Coordinates of C-alpha atoms in Angstrom, one line a residue:
Chain A
M16 CA 81.3 -53.4 295.0
A17 CA 79.6 -50.4 293.6
L18 CA 80.3 -49.1 290.2
Q19 CA 82.4 -46.0 290.0
S20 CA 81.1 -43.0 288.3
G21 CA 82.1 -43.0 284.6
E22 CA 82.3 -46.7 284.2
K23 CA 78.9 -47.1 282.8
S24 CA 79.6 -48.0 279.3
P25 CA 81.1 -51.6 279.7
M26 CA 78.2 -52.6 282.0
L27 CA 75.7 -51.5 279.4
I28 CA 77.5 -53.4 276.6
G29 CA 77.6 -56.4 278.9
S30 CA 74.0 -56.4 279.8
I31 CA 72.8 -56.4 276.2
W32 CA 74.4 -59.8 275.8
S33 CA 72.0 -61.4 278.4
K34 CA 68.9 -61.1 276.4
P35 CA 67.7 -64.3 274.7
R36 CA 68.2 -62.6 271.1
S37 CA 71.9 -62.7 271.8
R38 CA 71.8 -66.4 272.4
W39 CA 70.5 -67.0 268.8
T40 CA 73.2 -64.7 267.5
L41 CA 75.8 -66.7 269.3
L42 CA 74.3 -69.9 268.2
G43 CA 74.2 -68.7 264.6
L44 CA 77.8 -67.6 264.6
R45 CA 78.9 -70.9 266.0
L46 CA 77.0 -72.7 263.3
L47 CA 78.7 -70.6 260.6
A48 CA 82.1 -71.1 262.2
F49 CA 81.4 -74.9 262.5
L50 CA 80.4 -75.0 258.8
A51 CA 83.4 -73.1 257.7
A52 CA 85.9 -75.1 259.6
A53 CA 84.3 -78.4 258.6
A54 CA 84.3 -77.3 255.0
A55 CA 88.0 -76.4 255.3
T56 CA 88.9 -79.8 256.9
L57 CA 87.0 -81.8 254.3
V58 CA 88.2 -79.9 251.2
M59 CA 91.9 -80.1 252.4
A60 CA 91.7 -83.8 253.5
L61 CA 90.2 -84.9 250.1
N62 CA 92.6 -82.8 248.2
K63 CA 94.3 -85.2 245.9
Q64 CA 95.6 -84.9 242.2
T65 CA 97.5 -87.4 240.1
K66 CA 99.3 -86.5 237.0
T67 CA 101.1 -88.6 234.6
F68 CA 104.3 -87.3 233.0
V69 CA 106.2 -88.6 230.0
V70 CA 109.8 -88.8 231.2
A71 CA 111.6 -90.3 228.3
T72 CA 111.0 -92.2 225.2
I73 CA 112.5 -95.5 224.5
G74 CA 112.1 -96.4 220.7
T75 CA 108.5 -95.7 220.3
T76 CA 107.1 -96.5 223.9
P77 CA 107.1 -93.5 226.2
L78 CA 108.1 -94.0 229.8
K79 CA 105.4 -92.6 232.0
L80 CA 105.8 -91.4 235.6
S81 CA 102.8 -90.7 237.7
L82 CA 103.0 -88.3 240.5
T83 CA 100.5 -87.6 243.1
A84 CA 99.9 -84.4 245.3
K85 CA 98.1 -85.2 248.5
F86 CA 97.7 -83.2 251.6
N87 CA 99.6 -85.4 253.9
H88 CA 102.9 -85.0 252.0
T89 CA 103.2 -81.5 253.7
P90 CA 103.2 -81.3 257.5
A91 CA 101.7 -77.8 257.4
F92 CA 98.7 -79.2 255.6
V93 CA 98.3 -82.1 258.1
F94 CA 98.4 -79.5 260.8
F95 CA 95.8 -77.5 259.0
V96 CA 93.4 -80.5 258.8
I97 CA 93.9 -81.3 262.4
A98 CA 93.4 -77.8 263.6
N99 CA 90.2 -77.1 261.6
G100 CA 88.9 -80.5 262.6
L101 CA 89.5 -79.7 266.3
V102 CA 87.8 -76.3 265.9
S103 CA 84.8 -77.8 264.2
I104 CA 84.4 -80.4 267.0
H105 CA 84.7 -77.7 269.6
N106 CA 82.0 -75.6 267.8
L107 CA 79.8 -78.7 267.6
V108 CA 80.1 -79.5 271.2
M109 CA 79.4 -75.9 272.2
I110 CA 76.3 -75.8 270.0
M111 CA 75.0 -79.1 271.6
L112 CA 75.9 -77.7 275.1
D113 CA 73.9 -74.6 274.4
L114 CA 70.8 -76.4 273.0
L115 CA 70.8 -79.4 275.2
G116 CA 72.8 -78.4 278.2
G117 CA 70.6 -76.0 279.8
N118 CA 71.6 -75.3 283.3
F119 CA 74.6 -77.5 283.3
D120 CA 77.1 -75.6 285.4
Y121 CA 79.8 -77.3 287.3
K122 CA 80.5 -75.2 290.4
G123 CA 80.1 -72.1 288.3
F124 CA 82.8 -72.9 285.8
R125 CA 80.6 -72.9 282.8
F126 CA 81.2 -69.3 281.5
P127 CA 84.9 -69.0 282.1
M128 CA 85.6 -72.4 280.6
V129 CA 83.6 -71.5 277.5
A130 CA 85.5 -68.1 277.2
I131 CA 88.9 -69.7 277.8
L132 CA 88.1 -72.6 275.3
D133 CA 87.1 -70.1 272.7
M134 CA 90.2 -68.0 273.0
L135 CA 92.4 -71.3 272.7
N136 CA 90.5 -72.4 269.6
V137 CA 91.1 -68.9 268.0
A138 CA 94.8 -69.3 268.6
L139 CA 94.7 -72.9 267.1
V140 CA 92.7 -72.0 263.9
S141 CA 94.9 -69.0 263.5
G142 CA 98.1 -71.1 263.6
G143 CA 96.7 -73.8 261.2
A144 CA 95.4 -71.1 258.6
N145 CA 98.7 -69.2 258.6
A146 CA 101.0 -72.2 258.2
A147 CA 98.9 -73.5 255.3
A148 CA 98.9 -70.0 253.7
F149 CA 102.6 -69.9 253.9
M150 CA 102.9 -73.4 252.2
A151 CA 100.4 -72.2 249.6
E152 CA 102.4 -69.1 248.8
L153 CA 105.6 -71.3 248.5
G154 CA 104.0 -73.8 246.3
K155 CA 102.7 -70.9 244.1
N156 CA 105.8 -68.9 243.7
G157 CA 108.6 -71.3 244.7
N158 CA 111.7 -69.9 246.2
S159 CA 114.6 -69.2 243.9
H160 CA 117.2 -68.6 246.6
A161 CA 116.7 -72.2 248.0
R162 CA 116.2 -73.6 244.5
W163 CA 112.7 -74.8 245.2
D164 CA 110.4 -75.0 242.2
K165 CA 106.9 -74.0 242.3
I166 CA 104.3 -76.8 241.8
C167 CA 101.1 -75.0 241.1
D168 CA 101.8 -74.7 237.4
K169 CA 101.7 -78.5 237.1
F170 CA 99.1 -79.3 239.8
G171 CA 96.6 -76.6 239.2
E172 CA 93.4 -78.3 240.6
Y173 CA 95.3 -79.3 243.9
C174 CA 96.3 -75.5 244.4
D175 CA 92.9 -74.3 243.5
R176 CA 91.2 -76.6 246.0
G177 CA 93.8 -75.8 248.6
G178 CA 93.1 -72.1 248.1
G179 CA 89.5 -72.8 248.6
A180 CA 90.1 -74.6 251.9
L181 CA 92.3 -71.7 253.1
I182 CA 89.6 -69.2 252.4
A183 CA 87.0 -71.4 254.4
S184 CA 89.6 -71.5 257.2
F185 CA 90.1 -67.8 257.4
L186 CA 86.4 -67.2 257.5
A187 CA 86.2 -69.6 260.3
L188 CA 88.9 -67.5 262.0
A189 CA 86.9 -64.3 261.7
F190 CA 83.8 -66.1 263.0
M191 CA 85.8 -67.5 266.0
L192 CA 87.1 -64.1 266.8
L193 CA 83.6 -62.7 267.0
I194 CA 82.5 -65.8 269.0
S195 CA 85.4 -65.3 271.4
F196 CA 84.6 -61.6 271.9
I197 CA 80.9 -62.5 272.6
S198 CA 81.8 -65.3 275.1
I199 CA 84.0 -62.9 277.1
L200 CA 81.2 -60.3 277.2
K201 CA 78.9 -63.0 278.5
L202 CA 81.5 -63.9 281.1
V203 CA 81.7 -60.3 282.2
N204 CA 77.9 -60.0 282.4
A205 CA 77.5 -63.3 284.4
S206 CA 80.2 -62.4 287.0
P207 CA 78.2 -61.5 290.2
H208 CA 80.4 -58.7 291.3
H209 CA 80.8 -57.0 287.9
S210 CA 84.0 -55.7 289.1
I211 CA 85.5 -54.5 285.8
S212 CA 87.0 -51.3 287.3
P213 CA 90.8 -51.3 286.9
N214 CA 91.5 -49.7 290.1
N215 CA 90.7 -52.7 292.2
N216 CA 92.2 -51.7 295.5
Q217 CA 90.7 -54.6 297.5
P218 CA 92.3 -55.1 300.8
Chain B
M63 CA 96.7 -58.0 296.6
A64 CA 96.6 -55.3 293.9
K65 CA 100.3 -54.9 294.3
T66 CA 101.0 -58.7 293.7
K67 CA 98.8 -58.6 290.6
R68 CA 100.8 -55.6 289.2
I69 CA 104.2 -57.3 290.0
I70 CA 103.1 -60.4 288.3
T71 CA 101.7 -58.7 285.3
I72 CA 104.9 -56.4 284.9
L73 CA 107.1 -59.6 285.3
L74 CA 105.1 -61.5 282.5
R75 CA 105.3 -58.5 280.3
L76 CA 109.0 -58.1 280.9
L77 CA 109.7 -61.8 280.0
A78 CA 107.5 -61.5 276.9
F79 CA 109.3 -58.4 275.7
A80 CA 112.7 -60.0 276.3
A81 CA 111.5 -63.0 274.3
T82 CA 110.3 -61.1 271.3
L83 CA 113.3 -58.8 271.3
S84 CA 115.7 -61.7 271.3
A85 CA 113.6 -63.6 268.5
T86 CA 113.8 -60.4 266.3
V87 CA 117.5 -59.7 266.8
V88 CA 118.6 -63.3 266.5
M89 CA 116.7 -63.8 263.2
V90 CA 117.9 -60.6 261.7
T91 CA 121.5 -61.5 262.3
S92 CA 121.3 -64.9 260.9
H93 CA 123.1 -65.4 257.5
D94 CA 125.4 -68.0 256.1
S95 CA 126.8 -68.7 252.7
A96 CA 128.0 -71.9 251.0
E97 CA 129.7 -72.9 247.7
V98 CA 127.9 -75.7 246.0
L99 CA 129.1 -76.7 242.5
N100 CA 130.8 -73.3 241.9
L101 CA 127.5 -71.5 242.8
K102 CA 127.6 -69.2 245.7
F103 CA 124.6 -70.0 247.9
S104 CA 123.9 -67.5 250.6
A105 CA 121.0 -67.9 253.0
K106 CA 119.6 -64.7 254.7
Y107 CA 116.3 -64.3 256.5
S108 CA 115.2 -61.8 253.8
N109 CA 115.2 -64.6 251.2
S110 CA 112.0 -66.0 252.4
P111 CA 108.7 -64.0 252.9
A112 CA 107.8 -66.2 255.9
F113 CA 110.8 -65.2 257.8
K114 CA 110.3 -61.5 256.8
F115 CA 106.8 -61.7 258.2
Y116 CA 108.1 -63.3 261.3
V117 CA 110.6 -60.5 261.8
I118 CA 108.1 -57.7 261.4
A119 CA 105.6 -59.3 263.5
E120 CA 108.1 -59.8 266.5
A121 CA 109.3 -56.3 266.0
I122 CA 105.8 -54.9 266.3
A123 CA 105.4 -57.1 269.4
S124 CA 108.6 -55.9 271.0
G125 CA 107.7 -52.3 270.3
Y126 CA 104.3 -52.8 271.8
G127 CA 105.7 -54.6 274.7
L128 CA 108.0 -51.8 275.5
I129 CA 105.2 -49.3 275.4
A130 CA 102.8 -51.4 277.5
L131 CA 105.4 -52.0 280.2
F132 CA 105.4 -48.2 281.0
L133 CA 101.7 -47.6 280.7
S134 CA 99.5 -49.6 283.2
S135 CA 96.6 -49.2 285.6
K136 CA 95.1 -46.0 284.4
S137 CA 91.3 -45.9 283.6
W138 CA 90.8 -46.5 280.0
V139 CA 94.4 -47.2 279.0
N140 CA 94.3 -50.4 280.9
R141 CA 91.3 -51.7 278.9
V142 CA 92.8 -50.7 275.6
I143 CA 96.2 -52.6 276.5
V144 CA 94.0 -55.7 277.4
I145 CA 92.5 -55.6 274.0
L146 CA 95.8 -55.0 272.2
D147 CA 97.3 -57.8 274.1
V148 CA 94.8 -60.2 272.6
V149 CA 95.6 -58.9 269.2
I150 CA 99.3 -59.0 269.7
A151 CA 99.0 -62.6 271.0
M152 CA 97.2 -63.8 267.8
L153 CA 99.8 -62.0 265.6
L154 CA 102.6 -63.8 267.5
T155 CA 100.9 -67.3 267.1
S156 CA 100.4 -66.7 263.4
S157 CA 103.9 -65.5 262.8
I158 CA 105.5 -68.4 264.7
S159 CA 103.4 -70.9 262.9
T160 CA 104.4 -69.5 259.5
A161 CA 108.1 -69.5 260.3
L162 CA 107.9 -72.9 261.8
A163 CA 106.4 -74.3 258.6
E164 CA 109.2 -72.8 256.6
A165 CA 111.9 -74.0 258.9
V166 CA 110.5 -77.6 258.7
I167 CA 110.6 -77.4 254.9
G168 CA 114.2 -76.1 255.1
K169 CA 115.3 -78.9 257.5
R170 CA 113.6 -81.9 255.9
G171 CA 112.8 -80.7 252.4
N172 CA 109.8 -82.2 250.7
S173 CA 110.7 -85.1 248.5
H174 CA 107.2 -85.2 246.9
A175 CA 107.7 -81.7 245.6
G176 CA 111.4 -82.1 244.7
W177 CA 112.4 -79.6 247.2
L178 CA 115.9 -80.4 248.8
P179 CA 116.6 -79.5 252.4
I180 CA 119.1 -76.6 252.8
C181 CA 120.2 -77.2 256.3
G182 CA 123.0 -79.5 255.3
Q183 CA 124.6 -76.7 253.2
V184 CA 124.0 -73.7 255.6
P185 CA 124.1 -75.2 259.3
K186 CA 124.9 -71.9 260.9
F187 CA 121.9 -70.2 259.4
C188 CA 119.7 -73.2 260.5
D189 CA 121.0 -73.0 264.1
H190 CA 120.4 -69.3 264.3
V191 CA 116.9 -69.6 263.0
T192 CA 116.1 -72.5 265.3
G193 CA 117.2 -70.4 268.3
S194 CA 115.0 -67.5 267.1
L195 CA 112.0 -69.8 266.6
I196 CA 112.4 -71.1 270.3
A197 CA 112.4 -67.5 271.5
G198 CA 109.3 -66.7 269.4
F199 CA 107.6 -69.8 270.6
A200 CA 108.2 -68.8 274.3
A201 CA 106.9 -65.2 273.5
A202 CA 103.7 -66.6 272.1
I203 CA 103.1 -68.8 275.1
L204 CA 104.0 -66.0 277.5
Y205 CA 101.5 -63.6 275.7
L206 CA 98.8 -66.4 276.1
V207 CA 99.5 -66.7 279.7
L208 CA 99.6 -62.9 280.0
N209 CA 96.1 -62.8 278.4
L210 CA 94.7 -65.4 280.7
Y211 CA 96.0 -63.6 283.7
S212 CA 94.8 -60.2 282.5
L213 CA 91.3 -61.8 282.1
Y214 CA 91.5 -63.1 285.6
V215 CA 92.6 -59.7 287.0
V216 CA 90.2 -57.7 285.3
L217 CA 87.3 -60.0 286.0
A218 CA 88.1 -60.9 289.5
P219 CA 86.6 -62.9 291.1
L220 CA 86.4 -65.2 288.1
F221 CA 84.7 -68.3 289.6
P222 CA 81.5 -67.3 291.4
V223 CA 80.8 -69.3 294.4
K224 CA 77.2 -70.7 294.7
P225 CA 75.7 -70.3 298.1

């Protein structure tokens, strides 16, 4: 199918991404996304703080109550850890496929599968990061209408570490967006007909 | 062939527009009040920033869906619409996950933080919010399917056959 006149620019952009330099760009981006997602997973999974409060005093001996804040008390943080873990595993598998896979191509499915999997992982990491961001905001400000107290004034370290994990996850999201964009461009370039014209009046 | 693709795309967009519109409307009209220990306890969607974000995101998606229904299959507008579809799908997934996290806290509370569940006191509010979340979830899935279908349509044939 010949290109129609005036449809030159997407082909040009698509062909830039077939050179070997683009391969290292994609690999570098995947490495950064893997590191960011793995950092977010680890920091949140090891996030724990214990504080001892003096609740009452009987005579001269104070009654102590020790409270722990862990990530698995909150379903949103559990989802955050699982989502970022899955994204880092996906990036690791994709890096190994790129370095060691070579020409592994099951019936020509390689480029579409990579593009689709990248899109799905963008949605996954976006969901995890947003749910955890909401929970962090609730823990920091509380909600006076529902009589929910804030907890960040008592568990400051827990909140700080959770905030760090959130920043890492949002960085991973930005990298995954770029990776998904590049994968789709590679798919466009690898498709043999290059039919990206919208007026596809094939009989 | 092109006609079938257009019909399927328009059908998906119509369903997604209906889902986002119903999610917005049902969330905005959800309110309930209860009297607990002589304190008037009223629950509205605007009491929580997560639900406000959810309403705004779904409203943006509905407006976009309405406009995208009427503009299709022109040269550069089609491409811009495909890109904006991806952006709106991400917006929808983020807003539904945020609102879902808030709804889980409202339904079960969080005993470790001393947060009591509120669904026992305001059941009508909780039911409304549940309905809106179901519609929002369906809208997010529909937009994801729409994205994959647009990718398939624009890049046809998708799976090259090796000779």
